[in-house]
Amino acid sequence: MARRLVVIGGNAAGMSAASQARRRRGRDELEIVVFERSHFTSYSSCGIPYWVGGLVPGPDELVARTPATFRDEYAMDVRLRHEVVAIDLSERLVVAKDLANGGEPVRERFDDLVYAPGAAPVRPDWADGGPAGVFGMQTLDDGAALMGWLDADADADADADADADAEVVAAPRSAVVVGAGYIGVEMAEALVRRGLRVTVVEKSPQPMSTVDPDMGALVRDAICGLGIEVRTGVAVTGLKETDGRVSAVVTDEGELPADVVVLGLGVRPNTDLARDAGLPVGRTGGVVTDLRMRVADGVWAAGDCVETVHRVSGRPVYVPLGTHANKQGRVAGINLGGGYATFPGVVGTAVTKVCDLEVGRTGLLERDATAAGYEYVTAVIRSTNRAGYFPGAQEMTVKLIAERRTGLLLGAQIVGRSEAAKRIDVLAAALWHRTTVEEMTALDLGYAPPYAPVWDPVLVAARKAAAAVEAGQ
Amino acid sequence: MARRLVVIGGNAAGMSAASQARRRRGRDELEIVVFERSHFTSYSSCGIPYWVGGLVPGPDELVARTPATFRDEYAMDVRLRHEVVAIDLSERLVVAKDLANGGEPVRERFDDLVYAPGAAPVRPDWADGGPAGVFGMQTLDDGAALMGWLDADADADADADADADAEVVAAPRSAVVVGAGYIGVEMAEALVRRGLRVTVVEKSPQPMSTVDPDMGALVRDAICGLGIEVRTGVAVTGLKETDGRVSAVVTDEGELPADVVVLGLGVRPNTDLARDAGLPVGRTGGVVTDLRMRVADGVWAAGDCVETVHRVSGRPVYVPLGTHANKQGRVAGINLGGGYATFPGVVGTAVTKVCDLEVGRTGLLERDATAAGYEYVTAVIRSTNRAGYFPGAQEMTVKLIAERRTGLLLGAQIVGRSEAAKRIDVLAAALWHRTTVEEMTALDLGYAPPYAPVWDPVLVAARKAAAAVEAGQ
């Protein structure tokens, strides 16, 4: 009899695991059942802002593989609109509700379980059960809901032009984005592209707290240049509504009119089911796995619901990112398919684009380095993406953080205009391999005038950091 | 009394060394005399094609620091148009000819010597002592000579329009570039930009033998798309001339009309002086140094005249590149200034742009791997620079070469349209740290839709190579 794999969550991590398992075990050896709560499988959450902003025509473009593909080509039993509500480890059973069918309960036996329900946007108390028009952004369904809100109103607006007497609501004109992290800033830009007046409200003193304050200041300038109002150091305390629709965001510094609100406060791992089933959850809030992504006998977890190890600090961290979800899912799938693979952790790399500003980071920020107990030196340099004389050369700022005594690279941040952010990759590789800034000065990076000055900005930064280490010793 | 440093060669390596020495030793401690044969110091040879092609207005843009800067700010005695003709190590003397002054000999005593005369374009026998209009491309003087040839003729052409009776030569219309390596291909593009009809003649069966034949074929298509005629497998045997000016290139497959010929056959290290002085020259043709760039007691060498070690093959190699010259010069300067630094070798990274095609390579090619005694697997993948759905996504091909048994990365090549070539840096870092392709699959590279698919092309290639290693074991 074939073994039976049940996958909870049909997005990046779950479907990567299922696909890898299928590659190693044919349909005679392994049955695969996937429960997915939404209408979609294997999609790019990170692409939602570009759909909203009009750079990508529709949600279909964001779907890497459809349920039909998984059914037909991978022989998987993919059940959309099914929400898993319980896991019984001793009985090896999963209970799901068929949402499209009145919540009818479905029970499925498993030999192997992949736990990959992802994460959910953080919703503060003031956003819960409040007026309509408040959106988190994590799933394609979230994106579709926002688009429906924006488009339905646009339709109403068009109708209003045709018949001025019709009772319709005006199209959204003012948006407030709460939180100025990656998603918040990307969504703010998307909404500006749609012609909305956008205010970003951020509790901390600067936007993009995913980089150090000095680098974040550069990002702030760029956001404001796009016409987005950024209100930092401001806390949201509630919402105002008119006829059940949001009309304003209330803050400790007054009200901001808003007929649509987007939450950019990060996400929280979906671990309730795991916790209820007795699976281990770490202090970062994510499910705890071993290096092979195993949680318990025959139980695997991957993606935005798990914690991982930060290779620089050595500490457990929660870093929900599609790229990790894919890798972790692949590792889980290889292992449960009888192969051997490990996910050795992350170094905290992230890149984003804000307007035409590119931002990259990897490793520890200054506050992380301090928290991990490091003393460090920093080096900040300005250079250009191409040889200074080459057409299109644009400025870039690189910051390195290195351990004070040994010069071990601890972290790096880049802000630039073009061909800047992905330079973080070579710094991520340097972190991966525990490199000193002195050794980095010799790295054999590609040089030609269209691509870099003869000293690549990364090397210029390494030289300055190495000098700071030498001076500090 | 101050020590005395004599530097032979005032370009990247020599001036980096001199500058670093100056930073550590003030003018009371160290006198610095620099002999430079040309009219320029510290310039970008790699920028010459962009000057010729009109992307950079003039030679001044290619000069990083002028002789005046070195004199005024670094207190160096910089002597242009001085050609060193002998080094006497026992007497600690250098003899130079003052070219601007009838070759008047000049003798200078030194305590420390930096040998950095660079390299010279390879000139085959058929090019030596032949007609005018044949140019190597290594120094700014070379670039100026070519520009003079092209511009003088353009001026003559303009005059001819004004006065049809004037006896003038026609402006160059046909160029032949001999050699389809980096310089040859870049110069071909530059000449096409100037409106010339350009043929590239290459002895080997394909252009860009700096990448494997399968990747080189992609480059060939791009060059031809620009309207450059590429004749591979064709050997040049001589030149034809009219009134002392070149009129055609003679090949084993017939004649090619040419009123200007550019040599792109690579360069050869300038080591005659070193050899005559008894300094060690390796079998690659370059001067042999230790890791601190020291050749003998108080004698240092750096740049296009030295050989270095390839960190993947472990063999001495000759890799004349501005980026190495700068690093080596810096290391020599730190050491001779009383500090400590090493140049730990190269991994063979190079990037170039041909039309809108980006080409990157690092590590060993297949033929290098074989020559070094490795058995290997290869993986070639196609992916995109950005998420497939993101505007501007363009195809990119990545090839990896990995040791058959261990999966150790041996080399990588990338050909793409945009945001492709500099991805070679993360592969160069992986080579630097001796990484297996299996470990590379986990690298924490930056992901966001404007920058990469959720699996970066580098990771996709690593996965395929890791699978090939697993299958081959």
mmCIF file of C-alpha atoms in Angstrom, chain A residues 20 23-24 44 46-47 50 55-56 61-62 311 322-324 326-327 330 344 346-349 351-353 357-359 389-391 421-423 425-426 428-429 432-433 435 439 441-452 454-456 459 463 470, chain B residues 20 23-24 44 46-47 50 55-56 61-62 311 322-324 326-327 330 344 346-349 351-353 357-359 389-391 421-423 425-426 428-429 432-433 435 439 441-452 454-456 459 463 470:
data_model
loop_
_atom_site.group_PDB
_atom_site.id
_atom_site.type_symbol
_atom_site.label_atom_id
_atom_site.label_comp_id
_atom_site.label_asym_id
_atom_site.label_seq_id
_atom_site.Cartn_x
_atom_site.Cartn_y
_atom_site.Cartn_z
ATOM 1 C CA GLN A 20 10.301 16.986 -4.352
ATOM 2 C CA ARG A 23 10.069 13.323 -7.873
ATOM 3 C CA ARG A 24 11.535 10.677 -5.615
ATOM 4 C CA SER A 44 4.290 34.888 -5.254
ATOM 5 C CA CYS A 46 5.953 39.249 -2.915
ATOM 6 C CA GLY A 47 4.395 40.042 -6.275
ATOM 7 C CA TYR A 50 3.222 44.935 -8.321
ATOM 8 C CA LEU A 55 3.057 46.504 -13.150
ATOM 9 C CA VAL A 56 1.684 42.963 -13.345
ATOM 10 C CA GLU A 61 0.872 35.933 -13.510
ATOM 11 C CA LEU A 62 1.792 35.495 -9.855
ATOM 12 C CA ARG A 311 24.341 31.805 10.964
ATOM 13 C CA GLY A 322 9.497 33.141 -0.052
ATOM 14 C CA THR A 323 13.040 32.194 -0.905
ATOM 15 C CA HIS A 324 13.545 30.421 2.432
ATOM 16 C CA ASN A 326 11.047 27.294 -1.192
ATOM 17 C CA LYS A 327 14.387 26.041 0.021
ATOM 18 C CA ARG A 330 12.582 21.399 -1.044
ATOM 19 C CA PRO A 344 21.651 25.234 7.236
ATOM 20 C CA VAL A 346 20.054 32.066 6.962
ATOM 21 C CA VAL A 347 22.264 35.128 7.126
ATOM 22 C CA GLY A 348 19.402 37.613 6.980
ATOM 23 C CA THR A 349 19.602 38.767 3.383
ATOM 24 C CA VAL A 351 16.465 43.273 -0.929
ATOM 25 C CA THR A 352 13.733 45.673 -1.856
ATOM 26 C CA LYS A 353 13.004 48.395 -4.329
ATOM 27 C CA LEU A 357 15.819 53.245 -4.814
ATOM 28 C CA GLU A 358 17.414 49.873 -4.236
ATOM 29 C CA VAL A 359 17.942 48.616 -0.711
ATOM 30 C CA TYR A 389 32.996 58.045 -16.214
ATOM 31 C CA PHE A 390 30.604 55.461 -17.666
ATOM 32 C CA PRO A 391 27.168 56.623 -18.819
ATOM 33 C CA ALA A 421 20.909 45.935 -4.119
ATOM 34 C CA LYS A 422 21.995 42.596 -5.583
ATOM 35 C CA ARG A 423 25.584 43.403 -4.688
ATOM 36 C CA ASP A 425 24.714 38.719 -2.490
ATOM 37 C CA VAL A 426 28.492 38.704 -2.460
ATOM 38 C CA ALA A 428 25.848 37.330 1.994
ATOM 39 C CA ALA A 429 28.268 34.754 0.600
ATOM 40 C CA TRP A 432 28.021 32.519 4.938
ATOM 41 C CA HIS A 433 31.681 31.604 4.907
ATOM 42 C CA THR A 435 35.047 36.080 6.141
ATOM 43 C CA GLU A 439 40.214 38.997 3.391
ATOM 44 C CA THR A 441 39.574 43.341 0.205
ATOM 45 C CA ALA A 442 41.163 40.706 -2.033
ATOM 46 C CA LEU A 443 37.929 39.165 -3.385
ATOM 47 C CA ASP A 444 38.116 38.629 -7.124
ATOM 48 C CA LEU A 445 34.946 40.460 -8.139
ATOM 49 C CA GLY A 446 34.029 41.197 -11.724
ATOM 50 C CA TYR A 447 35.359 44.442 -13.113
ATOM 51 C CA ALA A 448 34.603 46.236 -16.357
ATOM 52 C CA PRO A 449 33.541 49.880 -16.738
ATOM 53 C CA PRO A 450 29.829 49.131 -17.417
ATOM 54 C CA TYR A 451 29.614 47.131 -14.190
ATOM 55 C CA ALA A 452 31.807 48.658 -11.527
ATOM 56 C CA VAL A 454 37.984 49.305 -10.712
ATOM 57 C CA TRP A 455 37.451 48.922 -6.965
ATOM 58 C CA ASP A 456 33.922 47.612 -6.643
ATOM 59 C CA LEU A 459 35.732 46.270 -1.955
ATOM 60 C CA ARG A 463 39.061 48.437 2.679
ATOM 61 C CA GLU A 470 43.361 47.884 12.185
ATOM 62 C CA GLN B 20 49.836 53.501 -0.126
ATOM 63 C CA ARG B 23 50.020 57.254 3.313
ATOM 64 C CA ARG B 24 52.260 55.339 5.679
ATOM 65 C CA SER B 44 41.523 53.191 -17.081
ATOM 66 C CA CYS B 46 39.473 49.288 -19.902
ATOM 67 C CA GLY B 47 37.714 52.551 -20.661
ATOM 68 C CA TYR B 50 34.102 53.558 -24.589
ATOM 69 C CA LEU B 55 30.279 56.901 -24.725
ATOM 70 C CA VAL B 56 32.996 58.784 -22.864
ATOM 71 C CA GLU B 61 37.563 61.216 -18.035
ATOM 72 C CA LEU B 62 39.602 58.013 -17.990
ATOM 73 C CA ARG B 311 43.140 29.641 -6.252
ATOM 74 C CA GLY B 322 43.099 46.565 -13.789
ATOM 75 C CA THR B 323 41.364 45.321 -10.690
ATOM 76 C CA HIS B 324 44.224 42.952 -9.830
ATOM 77 C CA ASN B 326 45.147 47.997 -8.164
ATOM 78 C CA LYS B 327 44.960 45.380 -5.445
ATOM 79 C CA ARG B 330 48.020 48.478 -2.812
ATOM 80 C CA PRO B 344 46.197 35.761 -2.079
ATOM 81 C CA VAL B 346 42.690 35.187 -8.153
ATOM 82 C CA VAL B 347 39.829 32.937 -9.139
ATOM 83 C CA GLY B 348 39.687 34.131 -12.728
ATOM 84 C CA THR B 349 36.688 36.436 -12.622
ATOM 85 C CA VAL B 351 32.917 40.427 -16.931
ATOM 86 C CA THR B 352 32.284 42.164 -20.207
ATOM 87 C CA LYS B 353 29.477 43.770 -22.129
ATOM 88 C CA LEU B 357 24.823 41.163 -23.937
ATOM 89 C CA GLU B 358 26.419 40.641 -20.551
ATOM 90 C CA VAL B 359 29.066 37.993 -20.108
ATOM 91 C CA TYR B 389 6.222 38.146 -14.343
ATOM 92 C CA PHE B 390 8.089 41.340 -13.509
ATOM 93 C CA PRO B 391 8.434 43.993 -16.229
ATOM 94 C CA ALA B 421 27.095 39.452 -15.462
ATOM 95 C CA LYS B 422 27.648 40.762 -11.941
ATOM 96 C CA ARG B 423 25.888 37.705 -10.561
ATOM 97 C CA ASP B 425 30.506 37.778 -8.063
ATOM 98 C CA VAL B 426 28.626 35.478 -5.749
ATOM 99 C CA ALA B 428 33.518 34.066 -7.390
ATOM 100 C CA ALA B 429 32.998 34.313 -3.636
ATOM 101 C CA TRP B 432 37.153 31.773 -3.135
ATOM 102 C CA HIS B 433 35.827 29.821 -0.168
ATOM 103 C CA THR B 435 32.178 25.697 -1.763
ATOM 104 C CA GLU B 439 26.092 23.887 -0.152
ATOM 105 C CA THR B 441 21.826 25.563 -3.064
ATOM 106 C CA ALA B 442 21.251 26.986 0.416
ATOM 107 C CA LEU B 443 22.992 30.342 -0.092
ATOM 108 C CA ASP B 444 20.924 33.195 1.310
ATOM 109 C CA LEU B 445 20.808 35.407 -1.781
ATOM 110 C CA GLY B 446 18.624 38.478 -2.060
ATOM 111 C CA TYR B 447 15.128 37.871 -3.359
ATOM 112 C CA ALA B 448 12.449 40.318 -4.415
ATOM 113 C CA PRO B 449 10.546 40.301 -7.726
ATOM 114 C CA PRO B 450 12.453 43.253 -9.278
ATOM 115 C CA TYR B 451 15.757 41.465 -8.661
ATOM 116 C CA ALA B 452 15.361 37.744 -9.097
ATOM 117 C CA VAL B 454 12.343 33.223 -5.980
ATOM 118 C CA TRP B 455 15.141 30.826 -6.900
ATOM 119 C CA ASP B 456 17.922 33.046 -8.149
ATOM 120 C CA LEU B 459 20.697 28.762 -7.131
ATOM 121 C CA ARG B 463 20.536 22.691 -7.811
ATOM 122 C CA GLU B 470 24.526 13.064 -6.997
#
